mmCIF file of C-alpha atoms and ligand atoms in Angstrom:
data_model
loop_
_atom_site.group_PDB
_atom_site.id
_atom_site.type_symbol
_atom_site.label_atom_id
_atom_site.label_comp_id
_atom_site.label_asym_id
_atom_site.label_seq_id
_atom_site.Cartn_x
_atom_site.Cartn_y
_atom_site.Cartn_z
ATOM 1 C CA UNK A 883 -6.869 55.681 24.854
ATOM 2 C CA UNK A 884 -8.012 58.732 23.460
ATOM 3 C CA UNK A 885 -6.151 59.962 20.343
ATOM 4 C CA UNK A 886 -3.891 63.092 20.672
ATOM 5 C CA UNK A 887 -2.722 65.380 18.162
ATOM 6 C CA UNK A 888 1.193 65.611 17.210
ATOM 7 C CA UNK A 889 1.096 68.386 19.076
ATOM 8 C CA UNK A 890 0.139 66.710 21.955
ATOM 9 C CA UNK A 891 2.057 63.516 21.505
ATOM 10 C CA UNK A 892 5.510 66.005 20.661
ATOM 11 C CA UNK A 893 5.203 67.711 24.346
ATOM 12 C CA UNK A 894 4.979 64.221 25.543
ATOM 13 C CA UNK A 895 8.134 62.928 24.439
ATOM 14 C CA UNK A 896 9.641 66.377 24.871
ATOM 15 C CA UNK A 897 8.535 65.558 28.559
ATOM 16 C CA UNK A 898 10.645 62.545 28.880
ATOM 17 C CA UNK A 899 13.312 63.745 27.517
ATOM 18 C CA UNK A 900 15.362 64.566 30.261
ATOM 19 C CA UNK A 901 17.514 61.971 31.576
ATOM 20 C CA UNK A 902 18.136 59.970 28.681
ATOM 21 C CA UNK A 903 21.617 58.866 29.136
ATOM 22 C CA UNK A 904 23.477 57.611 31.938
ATOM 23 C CA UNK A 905 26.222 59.931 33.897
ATOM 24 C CA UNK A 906 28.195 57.241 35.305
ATOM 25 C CA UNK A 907 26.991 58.612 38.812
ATOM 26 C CA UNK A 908 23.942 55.970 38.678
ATOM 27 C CA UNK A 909 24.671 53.200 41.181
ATOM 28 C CA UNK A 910 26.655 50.536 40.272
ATOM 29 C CA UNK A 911 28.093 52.413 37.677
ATOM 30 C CA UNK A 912 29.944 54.979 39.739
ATOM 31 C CA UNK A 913 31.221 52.040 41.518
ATOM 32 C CA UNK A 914 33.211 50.667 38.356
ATOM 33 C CA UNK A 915 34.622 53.965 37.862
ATOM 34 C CA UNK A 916 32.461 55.617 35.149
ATOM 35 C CA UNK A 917 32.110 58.391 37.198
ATOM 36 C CA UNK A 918 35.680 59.061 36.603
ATOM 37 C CA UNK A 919 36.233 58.224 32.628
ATOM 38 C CA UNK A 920 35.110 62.135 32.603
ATOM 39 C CA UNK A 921 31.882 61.095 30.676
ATOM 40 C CA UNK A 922 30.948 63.855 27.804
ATOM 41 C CA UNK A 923 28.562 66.746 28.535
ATOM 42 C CA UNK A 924 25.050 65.337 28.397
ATOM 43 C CA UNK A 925 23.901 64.893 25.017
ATOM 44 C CA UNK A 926 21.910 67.969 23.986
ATOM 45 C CA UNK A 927 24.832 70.160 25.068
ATOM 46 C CA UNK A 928 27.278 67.936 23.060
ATOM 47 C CA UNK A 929 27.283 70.785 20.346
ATOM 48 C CA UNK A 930 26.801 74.039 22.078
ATOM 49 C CA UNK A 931 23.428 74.486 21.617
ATOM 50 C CA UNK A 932 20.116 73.443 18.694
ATOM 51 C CA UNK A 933 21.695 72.825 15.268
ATOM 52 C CA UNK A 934 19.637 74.121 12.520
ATOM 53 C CA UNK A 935 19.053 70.854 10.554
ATOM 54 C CA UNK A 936 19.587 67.282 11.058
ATOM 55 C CA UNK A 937 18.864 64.032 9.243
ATOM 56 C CA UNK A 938 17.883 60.532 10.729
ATOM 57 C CA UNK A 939 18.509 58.231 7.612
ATOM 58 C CA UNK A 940 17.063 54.705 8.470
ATOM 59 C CA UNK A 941 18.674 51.327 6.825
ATOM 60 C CA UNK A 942 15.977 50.249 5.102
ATOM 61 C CA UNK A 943 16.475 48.911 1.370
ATOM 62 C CA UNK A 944 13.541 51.510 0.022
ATOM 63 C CA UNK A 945 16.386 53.848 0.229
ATOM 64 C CA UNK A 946 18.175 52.365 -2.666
ATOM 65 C CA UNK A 947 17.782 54.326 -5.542
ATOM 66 C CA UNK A 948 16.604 57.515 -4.049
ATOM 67 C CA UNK A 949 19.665 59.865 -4.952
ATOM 68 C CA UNK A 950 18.935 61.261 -1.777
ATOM 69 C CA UNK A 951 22.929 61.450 -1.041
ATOM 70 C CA UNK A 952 23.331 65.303 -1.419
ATOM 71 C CA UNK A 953 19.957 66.383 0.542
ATOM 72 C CA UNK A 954 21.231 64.603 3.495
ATOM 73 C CA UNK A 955 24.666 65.415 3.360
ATOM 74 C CA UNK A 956 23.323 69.269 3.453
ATOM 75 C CA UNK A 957 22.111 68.947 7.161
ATOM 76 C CA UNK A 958 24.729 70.102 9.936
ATOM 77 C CA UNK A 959 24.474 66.346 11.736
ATOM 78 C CA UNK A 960 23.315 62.719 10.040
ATOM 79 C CA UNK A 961 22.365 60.383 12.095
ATOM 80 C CA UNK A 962 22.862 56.324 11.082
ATOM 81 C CA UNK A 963 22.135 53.461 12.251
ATOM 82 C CA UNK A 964 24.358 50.304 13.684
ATOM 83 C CA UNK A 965 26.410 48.428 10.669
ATOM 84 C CA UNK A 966 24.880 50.496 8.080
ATOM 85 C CA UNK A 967 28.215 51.922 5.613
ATOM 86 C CA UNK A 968 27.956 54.689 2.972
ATOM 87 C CA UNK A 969 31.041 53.823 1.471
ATOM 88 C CA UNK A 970 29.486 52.423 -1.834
ATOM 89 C CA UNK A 971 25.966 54.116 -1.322
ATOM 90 C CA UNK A 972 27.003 57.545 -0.932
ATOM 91 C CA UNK A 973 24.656 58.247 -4.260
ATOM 92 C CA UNK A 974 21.387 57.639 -2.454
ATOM 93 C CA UNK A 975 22.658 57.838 1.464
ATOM 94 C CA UNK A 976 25.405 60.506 1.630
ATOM 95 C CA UNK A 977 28.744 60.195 3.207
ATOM 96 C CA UNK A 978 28.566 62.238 6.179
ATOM 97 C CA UNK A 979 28.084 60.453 9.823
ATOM 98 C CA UNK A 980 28.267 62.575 12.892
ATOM 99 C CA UNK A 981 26.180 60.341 14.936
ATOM 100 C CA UNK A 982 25.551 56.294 15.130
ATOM 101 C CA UNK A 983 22.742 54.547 17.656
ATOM 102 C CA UNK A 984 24.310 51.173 18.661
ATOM 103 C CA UNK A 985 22.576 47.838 19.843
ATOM 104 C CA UNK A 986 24.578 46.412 21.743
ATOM 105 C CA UNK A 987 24.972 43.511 19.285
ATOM 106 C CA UNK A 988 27.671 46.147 17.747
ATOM 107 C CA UNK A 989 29.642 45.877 21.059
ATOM 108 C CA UNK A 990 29.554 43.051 21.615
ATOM 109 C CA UNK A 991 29.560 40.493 18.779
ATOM 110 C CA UNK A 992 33.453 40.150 17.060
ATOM 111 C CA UNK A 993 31.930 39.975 14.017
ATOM 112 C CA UNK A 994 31.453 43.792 14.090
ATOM 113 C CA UNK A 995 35.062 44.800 14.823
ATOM 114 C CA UNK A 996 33.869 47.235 17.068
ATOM 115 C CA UNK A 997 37.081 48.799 18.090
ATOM 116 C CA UNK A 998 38.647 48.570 14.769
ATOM 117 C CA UNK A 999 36.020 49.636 12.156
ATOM 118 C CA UNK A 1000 36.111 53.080 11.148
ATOM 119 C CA UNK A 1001 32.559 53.129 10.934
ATOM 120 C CA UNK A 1002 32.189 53.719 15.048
ATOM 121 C CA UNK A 1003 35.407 56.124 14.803
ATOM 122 C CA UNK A 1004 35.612 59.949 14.884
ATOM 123 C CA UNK A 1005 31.676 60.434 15.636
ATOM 124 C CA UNK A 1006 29.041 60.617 18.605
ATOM 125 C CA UNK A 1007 28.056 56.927 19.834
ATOM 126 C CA UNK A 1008 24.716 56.311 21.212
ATOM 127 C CA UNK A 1009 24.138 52.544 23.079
ATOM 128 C CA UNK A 1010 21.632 50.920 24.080
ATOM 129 C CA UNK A 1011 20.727 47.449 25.126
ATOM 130 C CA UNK A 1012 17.171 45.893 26.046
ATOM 131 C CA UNK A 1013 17.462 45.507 29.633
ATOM 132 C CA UNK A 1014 13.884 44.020 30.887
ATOM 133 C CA UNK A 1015 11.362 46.374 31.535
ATOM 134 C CA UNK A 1016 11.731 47.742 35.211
ATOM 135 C CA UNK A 1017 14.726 46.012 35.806
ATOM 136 C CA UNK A 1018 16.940 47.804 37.839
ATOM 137 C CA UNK A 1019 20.691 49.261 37.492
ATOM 138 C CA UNK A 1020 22.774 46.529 39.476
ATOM 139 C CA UNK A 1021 20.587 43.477 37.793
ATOM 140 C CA UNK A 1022 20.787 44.720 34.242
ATOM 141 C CA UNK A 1023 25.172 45.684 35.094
ATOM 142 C CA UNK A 1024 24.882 41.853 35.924
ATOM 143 C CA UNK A 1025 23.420 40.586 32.831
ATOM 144 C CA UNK A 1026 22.767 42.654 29.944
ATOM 145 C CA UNK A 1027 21.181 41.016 26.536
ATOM 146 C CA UNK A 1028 24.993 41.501 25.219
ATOM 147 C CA UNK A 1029 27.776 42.744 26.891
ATOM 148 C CA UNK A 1030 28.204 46.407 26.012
ATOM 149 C CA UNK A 1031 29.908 47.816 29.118
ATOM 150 C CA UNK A 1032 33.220 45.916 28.825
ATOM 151 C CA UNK A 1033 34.014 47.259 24.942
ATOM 152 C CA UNK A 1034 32.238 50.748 26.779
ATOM 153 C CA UNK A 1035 34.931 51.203 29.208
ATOM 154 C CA UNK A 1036 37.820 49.981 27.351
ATOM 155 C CA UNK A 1037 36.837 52.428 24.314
ATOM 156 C CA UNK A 1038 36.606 55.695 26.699
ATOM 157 C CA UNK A 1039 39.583 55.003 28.350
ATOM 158 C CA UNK A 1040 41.242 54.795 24.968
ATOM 159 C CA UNK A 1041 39.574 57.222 23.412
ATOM 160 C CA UNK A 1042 38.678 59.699 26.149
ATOM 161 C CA UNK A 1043 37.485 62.643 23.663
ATOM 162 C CA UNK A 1044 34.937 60.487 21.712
ATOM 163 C CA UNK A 1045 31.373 61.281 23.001
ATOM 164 C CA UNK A 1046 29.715 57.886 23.966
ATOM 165 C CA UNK A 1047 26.979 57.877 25.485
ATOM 166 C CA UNK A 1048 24.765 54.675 27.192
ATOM 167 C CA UNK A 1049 21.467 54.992 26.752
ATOM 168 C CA UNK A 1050 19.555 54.613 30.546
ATOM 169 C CA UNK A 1051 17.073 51.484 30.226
ATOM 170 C CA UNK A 1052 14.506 53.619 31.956
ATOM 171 C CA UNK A 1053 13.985 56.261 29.406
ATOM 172 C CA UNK A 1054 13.867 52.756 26.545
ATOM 173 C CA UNK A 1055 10.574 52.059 29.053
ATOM 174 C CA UNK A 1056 9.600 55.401 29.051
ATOM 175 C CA UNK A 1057 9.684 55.772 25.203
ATOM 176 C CA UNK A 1058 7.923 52.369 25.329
ATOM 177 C CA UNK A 1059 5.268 53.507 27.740
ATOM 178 C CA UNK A 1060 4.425 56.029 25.745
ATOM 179 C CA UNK A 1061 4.116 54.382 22.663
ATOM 180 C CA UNK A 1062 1.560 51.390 24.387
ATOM 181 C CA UNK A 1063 -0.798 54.752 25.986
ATOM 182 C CA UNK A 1064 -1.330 56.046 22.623
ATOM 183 C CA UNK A 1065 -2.158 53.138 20.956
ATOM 184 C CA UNK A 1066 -5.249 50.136 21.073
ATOM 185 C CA UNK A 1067 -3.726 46.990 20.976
ATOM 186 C CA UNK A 1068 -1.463 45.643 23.599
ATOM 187 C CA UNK A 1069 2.159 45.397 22.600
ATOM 188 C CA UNK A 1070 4.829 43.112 23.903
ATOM 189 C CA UNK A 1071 7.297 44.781 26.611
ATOM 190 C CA UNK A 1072 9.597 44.940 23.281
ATOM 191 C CA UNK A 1073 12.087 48.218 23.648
ATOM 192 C CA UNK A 1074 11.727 50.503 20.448
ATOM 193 C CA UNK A 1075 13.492 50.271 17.480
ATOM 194 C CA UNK A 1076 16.691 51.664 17.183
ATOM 195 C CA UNK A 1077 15.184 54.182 14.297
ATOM 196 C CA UNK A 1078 12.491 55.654 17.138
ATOM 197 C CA UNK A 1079 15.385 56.041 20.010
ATOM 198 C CA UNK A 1080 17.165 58.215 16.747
ATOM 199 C CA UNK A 1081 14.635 60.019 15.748
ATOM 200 C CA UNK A 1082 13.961 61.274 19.463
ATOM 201 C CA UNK A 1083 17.675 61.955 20.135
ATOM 202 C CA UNK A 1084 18.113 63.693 16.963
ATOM 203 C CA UNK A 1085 14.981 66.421 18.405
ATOM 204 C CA UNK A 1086 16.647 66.553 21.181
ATOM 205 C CA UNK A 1087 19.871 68.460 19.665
ATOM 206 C CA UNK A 1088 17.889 69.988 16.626
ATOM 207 C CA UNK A 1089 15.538 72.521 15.642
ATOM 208 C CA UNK A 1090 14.263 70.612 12.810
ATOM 209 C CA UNK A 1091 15.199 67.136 11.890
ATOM 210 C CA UNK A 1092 14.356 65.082 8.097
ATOM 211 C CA UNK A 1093 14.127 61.442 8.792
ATOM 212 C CA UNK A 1094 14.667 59.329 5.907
ATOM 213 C CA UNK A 1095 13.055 55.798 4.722
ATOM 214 C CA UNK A 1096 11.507 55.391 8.025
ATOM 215 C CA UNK A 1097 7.852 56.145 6.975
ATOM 216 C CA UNK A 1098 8.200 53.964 3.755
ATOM 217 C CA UNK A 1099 7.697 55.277 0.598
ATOM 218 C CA UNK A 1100 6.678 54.341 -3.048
ATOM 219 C CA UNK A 1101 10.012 52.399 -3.044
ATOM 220 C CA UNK A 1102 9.005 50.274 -0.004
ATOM 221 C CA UNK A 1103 10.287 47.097 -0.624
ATOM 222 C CA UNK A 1104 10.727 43.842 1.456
ATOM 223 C CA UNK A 1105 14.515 44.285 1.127
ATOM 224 C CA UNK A 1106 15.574 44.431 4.784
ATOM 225 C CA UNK A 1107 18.608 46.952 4.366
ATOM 226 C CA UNK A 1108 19.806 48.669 1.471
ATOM 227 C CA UNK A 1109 23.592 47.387 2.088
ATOM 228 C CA UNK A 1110 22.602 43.166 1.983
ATOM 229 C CA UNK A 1111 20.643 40.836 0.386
ATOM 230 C CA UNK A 1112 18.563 39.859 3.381
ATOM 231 C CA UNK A 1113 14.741 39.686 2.357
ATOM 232 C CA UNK A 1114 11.709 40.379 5.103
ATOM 233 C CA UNK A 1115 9.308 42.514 5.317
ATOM 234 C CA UNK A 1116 9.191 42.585 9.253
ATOM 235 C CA UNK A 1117 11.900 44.641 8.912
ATOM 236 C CA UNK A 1118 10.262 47.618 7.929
ATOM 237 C CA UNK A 1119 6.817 46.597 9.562
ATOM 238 C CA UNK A 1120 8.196 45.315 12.845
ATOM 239 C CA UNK A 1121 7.986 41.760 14.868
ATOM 240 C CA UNK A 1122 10.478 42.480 18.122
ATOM 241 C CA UNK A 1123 10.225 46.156 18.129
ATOM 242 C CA UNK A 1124 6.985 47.954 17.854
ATOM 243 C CA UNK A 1125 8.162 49.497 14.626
ATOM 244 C CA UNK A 1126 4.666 49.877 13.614
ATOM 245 C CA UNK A 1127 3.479 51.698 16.607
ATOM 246 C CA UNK A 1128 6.333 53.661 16.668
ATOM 247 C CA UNK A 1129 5.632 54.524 12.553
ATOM 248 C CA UNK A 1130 1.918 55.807 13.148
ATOM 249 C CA UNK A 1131 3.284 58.147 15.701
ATOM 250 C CA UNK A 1132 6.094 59.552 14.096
ATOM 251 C CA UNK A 1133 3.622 60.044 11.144
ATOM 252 C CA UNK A 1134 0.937 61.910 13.234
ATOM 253 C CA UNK A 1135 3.575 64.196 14.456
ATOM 254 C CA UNK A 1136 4.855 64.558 10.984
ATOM 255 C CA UNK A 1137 4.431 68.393 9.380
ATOM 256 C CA UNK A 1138 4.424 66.459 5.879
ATOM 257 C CA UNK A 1139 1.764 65.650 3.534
ATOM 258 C CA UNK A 1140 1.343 62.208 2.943
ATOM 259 C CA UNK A 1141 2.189 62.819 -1.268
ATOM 260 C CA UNK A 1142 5.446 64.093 -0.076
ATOM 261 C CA UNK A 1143 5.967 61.008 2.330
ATOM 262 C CA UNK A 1144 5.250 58.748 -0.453
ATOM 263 C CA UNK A 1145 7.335 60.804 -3.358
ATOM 264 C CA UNK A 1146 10.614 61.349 -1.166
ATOM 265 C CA UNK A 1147 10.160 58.769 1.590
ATOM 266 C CA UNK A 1148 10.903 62.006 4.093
ATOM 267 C CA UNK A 1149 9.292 62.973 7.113
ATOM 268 C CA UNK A 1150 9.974 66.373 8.997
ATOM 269 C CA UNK A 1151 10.104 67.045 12.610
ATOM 270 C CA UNK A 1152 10.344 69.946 14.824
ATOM 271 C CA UNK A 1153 12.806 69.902 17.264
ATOM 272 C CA UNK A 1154 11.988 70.211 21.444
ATOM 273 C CA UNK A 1155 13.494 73.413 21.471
ATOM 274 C CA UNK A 1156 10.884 74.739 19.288
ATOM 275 C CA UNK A 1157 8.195 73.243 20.528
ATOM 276 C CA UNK A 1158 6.067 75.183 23.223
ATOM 277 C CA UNK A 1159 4.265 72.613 25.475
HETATM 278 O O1 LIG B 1434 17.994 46.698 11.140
HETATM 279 P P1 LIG B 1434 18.468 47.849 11.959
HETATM 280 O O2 LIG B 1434 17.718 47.789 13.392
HETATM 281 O O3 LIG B 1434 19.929 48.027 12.126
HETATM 282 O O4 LIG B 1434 17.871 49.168 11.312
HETATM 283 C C1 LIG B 1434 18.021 50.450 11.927
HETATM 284 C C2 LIG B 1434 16.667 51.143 12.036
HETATM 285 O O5 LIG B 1434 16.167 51.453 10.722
HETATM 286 C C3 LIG B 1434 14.745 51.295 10.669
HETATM 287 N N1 LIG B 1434 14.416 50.353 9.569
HETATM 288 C C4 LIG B 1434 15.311 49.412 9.185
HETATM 289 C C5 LIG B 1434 15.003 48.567 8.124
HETATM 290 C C6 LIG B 1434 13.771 48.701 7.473
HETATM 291 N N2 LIG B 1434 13.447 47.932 6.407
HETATM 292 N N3 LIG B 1434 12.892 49.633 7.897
HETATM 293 C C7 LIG B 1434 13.190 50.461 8.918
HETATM 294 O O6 LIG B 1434 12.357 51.327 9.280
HETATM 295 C C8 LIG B 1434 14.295 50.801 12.043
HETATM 296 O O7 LIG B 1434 13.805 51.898 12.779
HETATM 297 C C9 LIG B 1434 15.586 50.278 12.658
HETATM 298 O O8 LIG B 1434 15.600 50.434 14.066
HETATM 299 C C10 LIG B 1434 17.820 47.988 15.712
HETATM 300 O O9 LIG B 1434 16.763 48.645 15.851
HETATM 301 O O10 LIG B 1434 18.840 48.149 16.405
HETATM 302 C C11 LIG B 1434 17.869 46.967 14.539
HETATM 303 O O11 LIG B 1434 19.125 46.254 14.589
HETATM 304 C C12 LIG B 1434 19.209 45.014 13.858
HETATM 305 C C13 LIG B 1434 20.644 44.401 14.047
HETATM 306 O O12 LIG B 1434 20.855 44.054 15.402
HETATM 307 C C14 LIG B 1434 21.689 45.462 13.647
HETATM 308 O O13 LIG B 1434 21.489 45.872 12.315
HETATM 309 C C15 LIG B 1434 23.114 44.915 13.788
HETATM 310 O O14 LIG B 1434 23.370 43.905 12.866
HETATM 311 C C16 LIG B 1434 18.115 44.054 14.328
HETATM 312 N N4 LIG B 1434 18.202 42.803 13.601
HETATM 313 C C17 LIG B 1434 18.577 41.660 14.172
HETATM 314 O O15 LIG B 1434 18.910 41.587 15.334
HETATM 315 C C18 LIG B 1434 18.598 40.438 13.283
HETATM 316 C C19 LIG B 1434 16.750 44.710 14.034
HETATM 317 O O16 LIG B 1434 15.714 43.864 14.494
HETATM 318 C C20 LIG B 1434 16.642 46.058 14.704
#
């Protein structure tokens, strides 16, 4: 592998862009009826056209204590993350939502309340679940790591307006692939972290997007997530996911300096609509 720029490595994943959801046309889907549960417009026309500014804030417990609230409440869309609340953090994590990536642990596990919580109310929904790599459709609508389609179906047809989107397994392998090509080392066939599929989706609808606690800084801390007790630093380092991988990447195609990465625990990317490849 020979190492690219971030300039190089952005038109890449501008590149693969396309195609990231599913349209409910996708055999066996269409079959089931998505096709007719009037799926929203694809994702980077879900707002008209590039917002200005958007934020990506991670869960990660290094967050705690960085009064961070009001800078990313500024931005015209935050991104979060599955379970992660700001009711009770709004100081350091703000209180606006406008867009949550799901596992499909979220849909699936009762423990979640997924059609109850306000948390997954009133905002885009992003799902995804780690289908095998090059499985296909009708295998992975068999048996998916957790069931997300049932909750899927019966939240559209209940709430028909809410954009929800399913993430298609094939662009999770093609993020993937092109994390392992610009790296050494062989990594498992692990999809990426939910943080990486957020980050992406996020340049995707914005002309420049602040992603927050994702390259750690000074406060880095094993504290898994800044809402629980849970202690391990593979959460912030990686063991499933290639979190690492994904890290060194997003750092390369970072416009930062590395003393602001470290002081504010901010990275800033430019969007694919400003990008000339
Ligand atoms: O922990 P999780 O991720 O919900 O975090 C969201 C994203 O924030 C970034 N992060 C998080 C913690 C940390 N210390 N540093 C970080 O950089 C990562 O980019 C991460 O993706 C996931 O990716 O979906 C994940 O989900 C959890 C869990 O399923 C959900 O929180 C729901 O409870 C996974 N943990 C387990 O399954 C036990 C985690 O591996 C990945």
């Amino acid at each position: 592998t020979t190492k690219l720029s971030g300039d190089k490595l952005l038109c890449q994943l501008k590149s693969k862009s396309l195609g990231a959801t599913l349209n409910g046309t996708e055999q066996p889907f269409s079959k089931f009826g998505w096709d007719k549960l009037a799926p929203p417009p694809p994702l980077e026309k879900l707002y008209g056209g590039p917002l200005k500014s958007c934020a990506v804030v991670t869960s990660a417990g290094a967050i705690l204590g960085s009064s961070l609230g009001k800078e990313i409440d500024s931005h015209d869309a935050v991104l979060r993350f599955n379970a992660a609340p700001t009711e009770g953090f709004e100081k350091d994590v703000g209180s606006k939502t406008t867009i949550r990536v799901i596992n499909s642990q979220i849909l699936a596990n009762a423990n979640h309340h997924f059609n109850t919580s306000k948390m997954y109310k009133d905002i885009a929904l992003l799902a995804w679940d780690p289908a095998p790599y090059r499985t296909d459709l009708q295998k992975w609508s068999e048996s998916p790591e957790f069931d997300l389609f049932t909750p899927y179906m019966e939240r559209r047809r209940a709430f028909p307006d809410q954009p929800f989107y399913i993430l298609h397994p094939s662009y999770l392998w093609r993020l993937w692939d092109m994390i392992q090509g610009n790296i050494e080392e062989n990594i498992p066939p692990n999809p990426p972290s939910s943080g990486f599929i957020g980050i992406v989706t996020m340049m995707t609808i914005c002309e420049e997007i602040h992603v927050y606690e994702y390259i750690p800084s000074m406060r880095q801390t094993d504290l898994c997530h800044y809402y629980e007790h849970y202690r391990d630093d593979a959460c912030t380092l990686g063991a499933y996911h290639p979190l690492l991988y994904e890290k060194i990447l997003v750092r390369r195609m970072s416009l930062d300096s590395e003393d602001t990465i470290k002081a504010k625990g901010r990275v800033t990317l430019p969007g694919f609509s400003t990008i000339h490849c």
